[in-house]
GROMACS .gro file of C-alpha atoms in nm:
model
  225
    1MET     CA    1  10.502   7.758  21.533
    2ILE     CA    2  10.264   7.640  21.258
    3GLY     CA    3  10.140   7.984  21.216
    4SER     CA    4  10.487   8.123  21.151
    5ALA     CA    5  10.541   7.848  20.897
    6TYR     CA    6  10.222   7.956  20.713
    7PHE     CA    7  10.311   8.311  20.735
    8LEU     CA    8  10.658   8.257  20.585
    9THR     CA    9  10.505   8.033  20.321
   10ALA     CA   10  10.258   8.300  20.229
   11VAL     CA   11  10.532   8.570  20.219
   12PHE     CA   12  10.741   8.345  19.996
   13ALA     CA   13  10.447   8.280  19.748
   14ILE     CA   14  10.399   8.646  19.719
   15PHE     CA   15  10.748   8.712  19.655
   16ILE     CA   16  10.762   8.445  19.388
   17TYR     CA   17  10.433   8.571  19.225
   18SER     CA   18  10.565   8.939  19.218
   19SER     CA   19  10.894   8.837  19.070
   20ARG     CA   20  10.702   8.652  18.796
   21ILE     CA   21  10.503   8.967  18.720
   22TYR     CA   22  10.797   9.182  18.724
   23THR     CA   23  10.990   8.952  18.494
   24ASN     CA   24  10.726   8.934  18.252
   25ARG     CA   25  10.682   9.299  18.234
   26SER     CA   26  11.056   9.356  18.176
   27VAL     CA   27  11.060   9.079  17.894
   28LEU     CA   28  10.758   9.229  17.724
   29ALA     CA   29  10.909   9.591  17.752
   30GLY     CA   30  11.232   9.451  17.578
   31VAL     CA   31  11.037   9.324  17.275
   32GLY     CA   32  11.076   9.568  16.974
   33LYS     CA   33  10.740   9.737  16.864
   34GLY     CA   34  10.624   9.798  16.507
   35TYR     CA   35  10.607  10.152  16.576
   36VAL     CA   36  10.780  10.437  16.768
   37PRO     CA   37  10.601  10.460  17.105
   38VAL     CA   38  10.543  10.836  17.104
   39GLU     CA   39  10.161  10.860  17.218
   40GLU     CA   40  10.042  10.967  17.569
   41GLY     CA   41  10.092  10.704  17.816
   42GLU     CA   42  10.373  10.543  17.625
   43VAL     CA   43  10.617  10.804  17.735
   44GLY     CA   44  10.675  11.039  18.017
   45PRO     CA   45  10.489  11.382  18.012
   46GLY     CA   46  10.818  11.576  17.958
   47VAL     CA   47  10.917  11.364  17.653
   48ARG     CA   48  10.550  11.389  17.507
   49LYS     CA   49  10.573  11.742  17.523
   50MET     CA   50  10.895  11.763  17.357
   51ILE     CA   51  10.773  11.523  17.080
   52MET     CA   52  10.463  11.732  17.032
   53ARG     CA   53  10.689  12.061  16.986
   54GLN     CA   54  10.900  11.879  16.743
   55LEU     CA   55  10.590  11.747  16.534
   56GLU     CA   56  10.429  12.094  16.532
   57ARG     CA   57  10.791  12.237  16.411
   58SER     CA   58  10.778  11.969  16.133
   59VAL     CA   59  10.449  12.067  16.019
   60VAL     CA   60  10.562  12.420  15.992
   61VAL     CA   61  10.861  12.328  15.811
   62ALA     CA   62  10.668  12.123  15.568
   63TRP     CA   63  10.420  12.411  15.490
   64GLU     CA   64  10.702  12.664  15.440
   65CYS     CA   65  10.883  12.434  15.189
   66THR     CA   66  10.562  12.362  14.997
   67PRO     CA   67  10.587  12.523  14.648
   68ARG     CA   68  10.349  12.817  14.644
   69ASN     CA   69  10.311  13.173  14.539
   70VAL     CA   70  10.480  13.362  14.846
   71HIS     CA   71  10.422  13.708  14.694
   72GLU     CA   72  10.087  13.760  14.852
   73GLU     CA   73  10.247  13.659  15.183
   74MET     CA   74  10.525  13.925  15.146
   75LYS     CA   75  10.259  14.184  15.082
   76GLN     CA   76  10.092  14.089  15.411
   77ARG     CA   77  10.426  14.115  15.597
   78GLY     CA   78  10.488  14.455  15.489
   79GLY     CA   79  10.723  14.395  15.185
   80GLN     CA   80  10.978  14.189  15.366
   81ARG     CA   81  11.250  14.020  15.154
   82THR     CA   82  11.169  13.665  15.303
   83VAL     CA   83  10.887  13.479  15.436
   84GLY     CA   84  10.876  13.205  15.678
   85ASN     CA   85  10.921  13.148  16.046
   86ILE     CA   86  11.143  12.862  16.043
   87VAL     CA   87  11.262  12.829  15.669
   88PRO     CA   88  11.331  13.173  15.512
   89VAL     CA   89  11.212  13.171  15.173
   90ASN     CA   90  11.324  13.403  14.916
   91PRO     CA   91  11.105  13.436  14.625
   92SER     CA   92  11.409  13.497  14.392
   93CYS     CA   93  11.574  13.169  14.502
   94PRO     CA   94  11.295  12.960  14.683
   95PRO     CA   95  11.404  12.626  14.844
   96TRP     CA   96  11.183  12.414  14.592
   97GLY     CA   97  11.369  12.578  14.283
   98ILE     CA   98  11.202  12.741  13.960
   99ILE     CA   99  10.868  12.555  13.877
  100GLU     CA  100  10.817  12.516  13.508
  101HIS     CA  101  10.696  12.263  13.281
  102PRO     CA  102  10.783  12.210  12.903
  103GLY     CA  103  10.487  12.371  12.702
  104TRP     CA  104  10.395  12.612  12.978
  105SER     CA  105  10.524  12.950  13.103
  106SER     CA  106  10.603  12.956  13.492
  107PRO     CA  107  10.289  12.979  13.734
  108SER     CA  108  10.474  13.237  13.937
  109ARG     CA  109  10.308  13.574  13.995
  110CYS     CA  110  10.628  13.760  14.054
  111ALA     CA  111  10.696  14.079  13.878
  112GLU     CA  112  10.962  13.947  13.650
  113ASN     CA  113  10.726  13.668  13.512
  114LEU     CA  114  10.519  13.883  13.283
  115ASN     CA  115  10.303  13.603  13.135
  116PRO     CA  116  10.223  13.330  13.390
  117ASP     CA  117  10.031  13.014  13.307
  118VAL     CA  118  10.057  13.030  12.921
  119GLN     CA  119  10.027  12.743  12.690
  120PHE     CA  120  10.292  12.773  12.426
  121ALA     CA  121  10.115  12.540  12.196
  122GLU     CA  122   9.799  12.785  12.160
  123VAL     CA  123  10.047  13.087  12.106
  124VAL     CA  124  10.236  12.911  11.846
  125ALA     CA  125   9.918  12.804  11.663
  126GLU     CA  126   9.817  13.173  11.630
  127LEU     CA  127  10.143  13.290  11.502
  128PRO     CA  128  10.061  13.228  11.117
  129ASN     CA  129   9.745  13.428  11.145
  130LEU     CA  130   9.931  13.719  11.295
  131VAL     CA  131  10.192  13.720  11.025
  132GLU     CA  132   9.888  13.706  10.755
  133ALA     CA  133   9.720  13.994  10.962
  134LYS     CA  134  10.023  14.205  10.932
  135ALA     CA  135  10.068  14.135  10.548
  136VAL     CA  136   9.708  14.211  10.484
  137SER     CA  137   9.710  14.536  10.671
  138LEU     CA  138   9.973  14.666  10.402
  139ALA     CA  139   9.701  14.636  10.145
  140THR     CA  140   9.541  14.958  10.308
  141THR     CA  141   9.682  15.283  10.216
  142GLY     CA  142   9.553  15.631  10.286
  143GLY     CA  143   9.260  15.477  10.462
  144GLU     CA  144   9.145  15.275  10.148
  145THR     CA  145   9.168  14.906  10.125
  146ASP     CA  146   9.272  14.759   9.777
  147PRO     CA  147   9.076  14.438   9.745
  148ALA     CA  148   9.319  14.294   9.474
  149MET     CA  149   9.597  14.348   9.715
  150VAL     CA  150   9.416  14.165   9.995
  151ASP     CA  151   9.359  13.855   9.782
  152VAL     CA  152   9.732  13.857   9.690
  153LEU     CA  153   9.850  13.902  10.050
  154ARG     CA  154   9.604  13.669  10.220
  155ARG     CA  155   9.716  13.333  10.303
  156PRO     CA  156   9.560  13.086  10.078
  157ARG     CA  157   9.390  12.776  10.242
  158GLY     CA  158   9.604  12.476  10.286
  159ILE     CA  159   9.941  12.648  10.216
  160SER     CA  160  10.216  12.582  10.459
  161VAL     CA  161  10.387  12.863  10.654
  162ARG     CA  162  10.708  12.795  10.467
  163ASP     CA  163  10.535  12.854  10.139
  164TYR     CA  164  10.354  13.141  10.244
  165LEU     CA  165  10.675  13.326  10.388
  166LEU     CA  166  10.839  13.246  10.061
  167ARG     CA  167  10.537  13.393   9.859
  168LEU     CA  168  10.578  13.704  10.078
  169HIS     CA  169  10.954  13.720  10.016
  170GLN     CA  170  10.886  13.701   9.629
  171LEU     CA  171  10.645  13.996   9.684
  172GLY     CA  172  10.938  14.195   9.853
  173LEU     CA  173  10.765  14.182  10.206
  174VAL     CA  174  11.011  13.973  10.407
  175GLU     CA  175  11.382  13.876  10.374
  176GLN     CA  176  11.473  13.539  10.305
  177GLY     CA  177  11.659  13.310  10.536
  178HIS     CA  178  11.491  13.441  10.845
  179ASP     CA  179  11.566  13.236  11.178
  180PHE     CA  180  11.195  13.236  11.250
  181LEU     CA  181  11.075  12.955  11.035
  182PRO     CA  182  11.293  12.673  11.170
  183GLN     CA  183  11.204  12.774  11.503
  184TYR     CA  184  10.834  12.789  11.439
  185GLU     CA  185  10.843  12.451  11.269
  186HIS     CA  186  11.032  12.287  11.543
  187ALA     CA  187  10.795  12.438  11.807
  188ARG     CA  188  10.482  12.341  11.595
  189PHE     CA  189  10.549  11.992  11.486
  190CYS     CA  190  10.812  11.866  11.758
  191ALA     CA  191  10.695  11.562  11.953
  192ARG     CA  192  10.794  11.707  12.267
  193PRO     CA  193  10.665  12.051  12.411
  194ILE     CA  194  10.930  12.337  12.385
  195SER     CA  195  11.088  12.489  12.680
  196GLN     CA  196  11.064  12.848  12.833
  197GLU     CA  197  11.398  12.946  12.673
  198GLU     CA  198  11.301  12.804  12.326
  199PHE     CA  199  10.959  12.994  12.331
  200ALA     CA  200  11.142  13.306  12.425
  201SER     CA  201  11.368  13.269  12.137
  202LEU     CA  202  11.086  13.194  11.898
  203MET     CA  203  10.891  13.513  12.017
  204ASP     CA  204  11.203  13.725  11.976
  205SER     CA  205  11.243  13.590  11.610
  206PHE     CA  206  10.869  13.647  11.557
  207SER     CA  207  10.886  14.007  11.674
  208ARG     CA  208  11.185  14.069  11.449
  209LEU     CA  209  10.982  13.896  11.151
  210LEU     CA  210  10.690  14.130  11.213
  211ALA     CA  211  10.900  14.439  11.230
  212GLY     CA  212  11.084  14.355  10.913
  213ILE     CA  213  10.757  14.310  10.698
  214SER     CA  214  10.740  14.610  10.456
  215SER     CA  215  10.500  14.737  10.199
  216PRO     CA  216  10.580  14.613   9.852
  217SER     CA  217  10.736  14.810   9.609
  218HIS     CA  218  10.536  15.034   9.362
  219ASN     CA  219  10.642  14.814   9.067
  220ILE     CA  220  10.503  14.509   9.234
  221ILE     CA  221  10.183  14.673   9.309
  222THR     CA  222  10.149  14.792   8.969
  223GLN     CA  223  10.190  14.452   8.824
  224LEU     CA  224   9.956  14.273   9.072
  225ARG     CA  225   9.697  14.549   8.970
   0.00000   0.00000   0.00000
C-alpha cells in the first residue's frame, strides 16, 4: 500500500515536471525572434533545402541584373541575342537602363557606341586648337608655306575663341552667325557638365565649321602680303 503511494507520487511528479518543460518550450517557441530562422537546425531538412535553392537563385538574379558589359558574354555564348539564365539581358535594352553620366560618354563597348569613356571637357578644350590648325593649314599652297599668312591666321595668345572666329570671318575664312560658338561657350564655361546629346550636337556643329573654312580670297592674300 505504502509502495503504491510512493509509485503514484513519483509518476505524478514526473508528469508535473514534464508538463512544465513542455510549457516552457512552447512559450519560448512562440516568442518572436530578431531574425528569420533559416539556418540549419532551426528548420526542417526539406525547408532548409528549399531556402538554399532560393538563396542561390537570388544570387544569380542579383549578378545578372548588375550593370556590366554583356557583349563579351554574348561572344562566349555564340552570338546569342540575350544572356542570362534567369533574367534575359538584351544589350540594346538591359534591365539596368542606359548608363551615362554628364560630362562622359557611355562606357558601353557595344558597336553603336564608337567612343566609350570619353571625357567631354578634354575634347572641348582642344576644339580651338583644331580650328587654328585648320586655318593655318590654308597658308600652305603648292607645298610652300607663307610665313606672313601663318602669322595672320595663327590665333594670338590671350584672344578668345569668339574674337578669333570674328577675325577669321573678316578674312573671309568662315561665315558669320555659325551655331558652333554658342554651343562651344556653353560647353566650355557652363557650371555643369554637358550631356551626351549636347556633346553630339556640338561636334556636329564643329565638323560643319571645319568643313566651311575656306582659303582667303586672292585680294585678301595680296593685302596681307
